[in-house]
Amino acid sequence: MPEMNFSSFLPEFEGGYDSSAKEKVWRAQSAEFREFWVTRVMGTDSDPISDEDCDKVIKILDSNGKGNNKHTEAIARAMVSQGAWRRLFNELHKNKKLGSAVNKILTEQDPKLKAQYIDDLYGMEEAQKIYLTGKSGNTISAFIAAFDPFVDLSIISLKDRKLLLEYLNSPYVKEIDAETIGSKIVHSNAALTEAIKASGVIGDARKISNYCYYAPVRELWRGEFSSPQEPSGNNEAKEFVVTVATDDTDEQLDESGVRDSIKIQGLLAKIGEQMGFDIWLPNPDRARVAKVWQPRDPRTLLTTLPLSYDKATQSTIGLIDVIWIKNKRSIARAFEVEHTTSIYSGILRMADLVALQPDIKIKMHIVAPLDRQEKFSTEIRRPVFSYMTNGRLSDMCTFISYDDVRHIAELEYLHHTRDGILESFEVSAEQPEE
């Protein structure tokens, strides 16, 4: 069998890629994004931007966005929750200084100045609080690509750009680590476009980005495992029971001596209580969580699990950080609060539960700082979690950031809100890249 090179799959890819139709779609969607940006985000009014208006544009920016499916077109999977996107747009609209900083990036044509403006944005503390900045550059790169999808790559992750540059032997890969974030984003776009076209893949930025994420091409450069898309053909049960690892990372305490993870546990308990659920906390955590949350009705915090599982399953469930119990007899949602760098122990605990009870149907969430999100996505797609008896763990367990939990806890009328609101704040590791 001949050795595959980067352009080997081009004829196959182009057989299903209608360049003319795609160009028409992206001219319309880029125009829609620009109009939203000018009239709503940069508008002089003080009215909040509605969720409905935000969602129309989020759908363009993020394939994980509400309303997207395999037949719709979005820039990329940005790993930002729906709720975070909405807050981001409203903050850019309200905070004129911040909005203007992003506007300068989008409208600047000079590469050197654009890089400088991105660096300036990354230096703004208010930008760091709303998912606008991050080491992979996903959010600002999604904005840039939507503003001009034919020039700026839809490969928004700097991690993916570097992997591609290495695979294509671009000389720029030797320089990228020494550059500022702004220079990385701007220069990698130009260098990667040049390297892809030099490999024989010709077209606008949108086309070559799609080609890079075409499944057989992605396997060439990404160099990582891939989760199975369908269950295996045989019915032989595969048993995966894994033990929860510990992590040596010490979590910092705040001035009051309470860890962030304990605060988040308390907030999750408070949110669940306000939504009408009973709450389960592991016995070792109760005294610590009591410093930040006390139930209004002591009966809300259950002393025993009202579940009819075997002893091994009960023991595993009993160690999950926060559980919302519905009608005192069934699990509505389970949360593992994961502060460690590895983020592995929380995923392992959820895997234990699913391995012990393959038919269990509950909604599971890993809750961690935002900078752990990419690590979550990588770890939960490992083969050990992908070939489980009843499917992929990544289809059952999603990520919610600390920031989003804090935001949910501050929502008005939370006691009239259903738990489905979490779907606007969770991020799945298994959404398609393109």
XYZ file of C-alpha atoms in Angstrom:
434
model
C 0.000 0.000 0.000
C 1.502 3.368 -0.997
C 2.528 5.756 1.774
C -0.051 8.451 2.452
C 1.012 12.092 2.212
C -0.921 15.210 3.117
C -2.598 15.684 -0.267
C -3.360 11.980 -0.880
C -7.006 12.363 0.085
C -7.644 15.547 -1.896
C -9.518 13.928 -4.830
C -11.771 12.042 -2.404
C -12.366 15.206 -0.340
C -13.092 17.394 -3.368
C -15.585 14.827 -4.615
C -17.853 15.819 -1.749
C -16.905 19.481 -1.364
C -18.863 22.003 -3.433
C -16.588 25.055 -3.380
C -19.140 27.330 -5.038
C -21.912 26.414 -2.595
C -19.584 26.683 0.404
C -18.415 30.119 -0.715
C -22.013 31.288 -0.963
C -22.768 30.013 2.548
C -19.773 31.708 4.084
C -20.254 35.023 2.331
C -23.745 35.116 3.835
C -22.652 33.956 7.284
C -19.690 36.321 7.446
C -21.982 39.189 6.467
C -24.412 38.137 9.207
C -21.609 38.053 11.774
C -20.313 41.476 10.695
C -23.768 43.021 10.851
C -24.323 41.588 14.334
C -20.927 42.866 15.407
C -21.482 46.410 14.124
C -25.144 46.899 15.038
C -25.433 44.907 18.261
C -22.033 44.439 19.888
C -20.637 47.821 18.873
C -24.032 49.535 18.943
C -24.391 52.640 21.125
C -27.550 51.469 22.882
C -27.449 50.070 26.409
C -30.005 47.302 25.870
C -28.843 43.735 26.550
C -28.417 41.511 23.511
C -31.095 38.832 23.632
C -30.229 35.140 23.816
C -32.038 34.675 20.516
C -29.852 37.242 18.739
C -26.685 35.835 20.312
C -27.575 32.270 19.379
C -27.866 33.108 15.676
C -24.220 34.162 15.671
C -22.956 31.549 18.111
C -24.242 28.990 15.613
C -21.848 30.489 13.048
C -18.869 30.634 15.390
C -19.111 27.318 17.194
C -20.155 23.884 15.950
C -20.995 23.106 19.566
C -23.497 25.985 19.505
C -27.219 25.537 19.999
C -29.017 24.552 16.800
C -26.007 23.146 14.992
C -25.969 19.676 13.478
C -23.844 17.787 10.968
C -25.506 19.594 8.074
C -24.899 23.152 9.307
C -21.752 25.213 8.846
C -19.797 26.681 11.742
C -16.256 27.990 12.046
C -15.009 25.278 14.431
C -15.573 23.657 17.796
C -14.535 26.482 20.095
C -15.038 24.645 23.412
C -17.079 27.536 24.820
C -20.495 26.937 26.338
C -23.638 28.606 24.983
C -24.097 30.557 28.185
C -20.503 31.773 28.139
C -20.860 33.006 24.549
C -23.985 34.957 25.512
C -22.252 36.577 28.484
C -19.230 37.374 26.355
C -21.263 39.243 23.713
C -23.162 41.212 26.323
C -19.985 42.139 28.161
C -18.365 43.327 24.918
C -21.495 45.395 24.239
C -21.586 46.864 27.737
C -17.847 47.385 28.207
C -16.995 49.763 25.376
C -13.273 49.621 26.094
C -13.261 45.860 25.766
C -15.498 45.886 22.698
C -13.278 48.448 20.997
C -10.183 46.342 21.738
C -11.705 43.367 19.903
C -12.999 45.590 17.107
C -9.447 46.839 16.437
C -8.278 43.251 16.064
C -11.036 42.358 13.612
C -10.686 45.407 11.395
C -6.883 45.769 11.354
C -5.198 44.646 8.132
C -1.556 45.128 9.093
C -0.280 41.828 10.593
C 2.129 43.496 13.007
C -0.550 45.797 14.401
C -3.113 42.991 14.579
C -0.681 40.909 16.636
C -0.040 43.860 18.940
C -3.770 44.438 19.436
C -4.249 40.777 20.361
C -1.430 41.084 22.908
C -3.093 44.199 24.301
C -6.372 42.300 24.666
C -4.643 39.460 26.494
C -3.266 42.009 28.919
C -6.743 43.217 29.911
C -7.965 41.630 33.135
C -11.641 41.957 32.138
C -10.963 39.957 28.959
C -9.613 37.052 31.000
C -12.872 36.739 32.941
C -15.175 36.112 29.966
C -13.516 33.325 27.933
C -12.051 35.886 25.551
C -8.446 34.924 26.166
C -6.803 31.536 26.545
C -3.558 29.850 25.609
C -5.082 28.136 22.561
C -6.573 31.386 21.233
C -9.847 29.663 20.312
C -12.299 32.480 20.966
C -10.493 35.387 19.350
C -9.441 33.175 16.429
C -13.075 32.150 15.885
C -14.014 35.846 15.714
C -11.209 36.550 13.243
C -12.188 33.592 11.040
C -15.874 34.578 11.015
C -14.937 38.130 10.079
C -13.027 36.903 7.012
C -13.414 33.120 6.530
C -11.695 33.132 3.136
C -8.404 34.554 4.446
C -8.272 33.475 8.081
C -8.148 29.778 8.900
C -10.958 28.006 10.723
C -8.233 26.017 12.476
C -8.649 28.148 15.581
C -6.590 26.156 18.094
C -2.917 27.070 18.335
C -2.262 23.507 19.485
C -3.698 22.143 16.228
C -1.884 24.747 14.166
C 1.435 23.746 15.712
C 0.778 20.040 15.104
C 0.011 20.774 11.458
C 3.076 22.978 11.069
C 5.227 20.188 12.498
C 3.669 17.587 10.213
C 4.188 19.810 7.163
C 7.786 20.626 8.194
C 7.207 24.364 8.201
C 10.328 26.323 9.249
C 8.075 28.614 11.269
C 7.492 25.857 13.831
C 10.941 26.632 15.273
C 9.882 30.201 16.023
C 6.341 29.825 17.313
C 7.107 29.008 20.957
C 9.197 32.149 21.399
C 6.500 34.505 20.117
C 3.793 36.390 21.957
C 0.242 35.075 21.761
C -0.703 37.760 19.245
C 2.231 36.947 16.981
C 1.471 33.232 17.240
C -2.134 33.717 16.136
C -1.314 36.058 13.256
C 1.915 34.466 11.995
C 0.700 30.869 12.298
C -2.271 31.710 10.079
C 0.031 32.899 7.310
C 2.691 30.205 7.759
C 0.199 27.345 7.926
C -1.739 28.577 4.900
C 1.516 28.695 2.946
C 2.574 25.214 4.098
C -0.793 23.644 3.255
C -0.854 25.156 -0.211
C 2.762 24.097 -0.785
C 1.667 20.520 -0.056
C -0.708 20.683 -3.041
C -3.960 21.598 -1.274
C -5.237 24.733 -2.982
C -8.238 26.868 -2.096
C -9.485 29.547 0.258
C -8.916 29.393 4.010
C -12.268 27.767 4.657
C -11.671 24.958 2.164
C -8.166 24.103 3.337
C -9.315 24.207 6.976
C -12.058 21.705 6.192
C -9.549 19.502 4.411
C -7.259 19.465 7.454
C -10.133 18.138 9.586
C -11.273 15.628 6.978
C -11.165 12.391 9.009
C -8.379 10.481 7.161
C -6.279 13.663 6.889
C -6.702 14.479 10.566
C -5.362 11.025 11.422
C -2.151 11.866 9.558
C -1.174 14.970 11.523
C -2.864 14.752 14.876
C -1.002 11.699 16.074
C -3.494 10.792 18.797
C -6.091 8.155 19.460
C -9.550 8.500 18.002
C -12.759 7.473 19.725
C -14.839 4.912 17.842
C -17.821 6.394 16.092
C -19.947 3.251 16.401
C -20.069 0.433 18.958
C -18.065 -2.677 18.081
C -19.825 -5.290 15.993
C -19.722 -8.144 18.500
C -21.935 -8.272 21.540
C -19.266 -9.559 23.858
C -19.264 -7.408 26.976
C -16.129 -5.435 27.688
C -15.749 -4.762 31.387
C -13.862 -1.653 32.452
C -13.637 -1.119 36.179
C -10.997 1.446 36.995
C -9.853 2.729 40.344
C -9.760 6.382 41.277
C -6.273 7.771 41.198
C -5.014 10.451 43.515
C -3.086 13.518 42.442
C -0.246 15.102 44.331
C -1.261 18.601 43.291
C -2.047 20.710 46.359
C -4.972 23.032 45.928
C -4.466 26.559 47.204
C -6.595 27.877 50.045
C -8.136 31.342 50.050
C -7.854 33.798 52.940
C -10.714 32.091 54.780
C -9.051 28.695 54.466
C -11.609 27.265 52.025
C -10.556 25.595 48.785
C -12.114 26.702 45.488
C -13.308 23.160 44.864
C -15.218 23.164 48.166
C -16.817 26.485 47.251
C -17.934 25.015 43.943
C -19.304 21.936 45.712
C -21.296 24.274 47.919
C -22.595 26.251 44.948
C -23.660 23.090 43.136
C -25.501 21.972 46.268
C -27.162 25.383 46.565
C -28.203 25.409 42.894
C -29.648 21.915 43.137
C -31.517 22.791 46.331
C -33.043 25.887 44.742
C -34.176 23.800 41.780
C -36.019 21.457 44.123
C -33.619 18.524 44.340
C -32.378 16.711 47.402
C -28.597 16.761 47.724
C -26.023 14.092 48.379
C -22.464 14.947 49.446
C -19.758 12.428 50.384
C -19.474 12.062 54.149
C -15.818 13.233 54.305
C -16.737 16.519 52.544
C -19.787 17.526 54.569
C -18.058 19.480 57.310
C -15.987 21.423 54.782
C -18.939 22.195 52.490
C -20.937 23.306 55.551
C -18.644 26.346 55.750
C -20.062 27.629 52.442
C -23.528 26.046 52.199
C -26.222 25.173 54.718
C -29.502 23.729 53.434
C -32.606 25.761 54.188
C -34.318 22.514 55.134
C -31.959 20.037 56.836
C -33.828 17.160 55.168
C -32.544 18.374 51.780
C -29.079 17.023 52.569
C -29.612 13.281 52.552
C -27.920 11.109 55.141
C -28.366 7.887 53.165
C -28.638 7.199 49.452
C -32.196 6.097 48.608
C -31.024 3.923 45.725
C -31.434 0.216 45.112
C -27.985 -0.678 43.805
C -25.542 -3.320 44.955
C -22.931 -2.532 47.581
C -20.098 -1.801 45.112
C -22.248 0.635 43.140
C -23.531 2.338 46.287
C -19.951 2.806 47.478
C -18.924 4.390 44.173
C -21.962 6.663 44.007
C -21.449 7.703 47.606
C -18.044 9.192 46.766
C -19.265 11.411 43.896
C -18.775 15.047 44.886
C -22.349 16.302 44.400
C -25.490 14.434 43.382
C -28.921 15.901 42.742
C -31.627 13.422 43.792
C -35.113 13.630 42.287
C -38.181 12.598 44.285
C -35.868 11.022 46.863
C -35.336 7.944 44.705
C -33.443 8.652 41.471
C -30.297 10.490 40.403
C -30.946 13.538 38.218
C -27.334 14.724 37.829
C -23.931 13.819 39.217
C -20.981 16.212 39.486
C -17.292 15.583 40.032
C -15.448 18.756 41.034
C -11.931 18.349 39.700
C -9.278 20.856 40.708
C -6.210 18.749 39.897
C -4.014 19.334 36.880
C -4.566 15.781 35.592
C -8.402 16.023 35.816
C -8.231 12.249 35.673
C -9.674 11.152 38.998
C -13.126 12.644 38.367
C -13.369 10.953 34.966
C -12.271 7.649 36.503
C -14.976 7.828 39.137
C -17.650 8.354 36.476
C -16.160 5.457 34.493
C -16.346 3.269 37.607
C -20.029 4.054 37.946
C -20.826 3.279 34.301
C -18.756 0.082 34.384
C -20.590 -1.138 37.457
C -24.012 -0.181 36.108
C -23.866 -0.228 32.270
C -27.573 0.562 31.971
C -27.536 3.555 34.304
C -29.039 6.668 32.717
C -27.917 9.796 34.530
C -26.383 13.068 33.417
C -22.772 13.370 34.539
C -20.543 16.432 34.614
C -16.900 17.150 35.319
C -16.665 20.613 36.896
C -13.262 22.278 36.789
C -11.439 25.554 36.082
C -11.709 26.701 32.486
C -8.056 25.985 31.744
C -8.726 22.276 32.427
C -11.290 22.012 29.629
C -8.901 20.962 26.884
C -7.360 18.384 29.235
C -10.852 17.020 29.943
C -11.543 16.668 26.223
C -8.299 14.779 25.647
C -8.560 12.458 28.630
C -12.210 11.451 28.268
C -11.660 10.398 24.646
C -8.987 7.866 25.590
C -9.700 4.327 24.314
C -10.345 2.964 27.818
C -13.311 5.335 28.096
C -14.400 4.908 24.473
C -14.922 1.141 24.292
C -17.191 0.727 27.276
C -20.072 -1.743 27.211
C -22.806 0.847 26.643
C -20.869 3.373 24.567
C -18.433 6.220 24.987
C -18.110 7.927 28.341
C -17.676 11.177 26.417
C -21.278 10.866 25.215
C -22.515 10.604 28.797
C -20.295 13.055 30.654
C -19.737 16.758 29.856
C -17.604 19.628 31.127
C -18.835 22.671 33.079
C -16.413 25.375 34.182
C -16.136 26.910 37.640
C -17.032 30.281 36.104
C -20.253 28.930 34.642
C -21.258 27.383 37.966
C -20.735 30.752 39.642
C -22.811 32.421 36.942
C -25.674 29.921 37.278
C -25.674 30.402 41.054
C -26.245 34.140 40.551
C -29.176 33.809 38.148
C -32.429 35.375 39.253
C -35.434 33.171 39.929
C -33.276 30.079 40.171
C -35.965 28.387 42.228
C -38.245 28.626 39.175
C -35.550 27.254 36.846
C -35.264 23.649 35.696
C -32.013 21.750 35.589
C -32.112 21.714 31.776
C -30.515 25.167 31.921
C -27.200 23.383 32.478
C -27.307 22.325 28.839
C -26.488 25.927 27.918
C -23.317 25.753 29.980
C -21.993 22.236 29.396
C -19.433 21.408 26.717
C -19.133 17.964 25.144
C -15.830 16.464 24.055
C -17.484 14.594 21.198
C -18.852 17.391 19.020
C -17.370 17.319 15.494
C -14.407 19.567 14.839
C -15.968 20.987 11.720
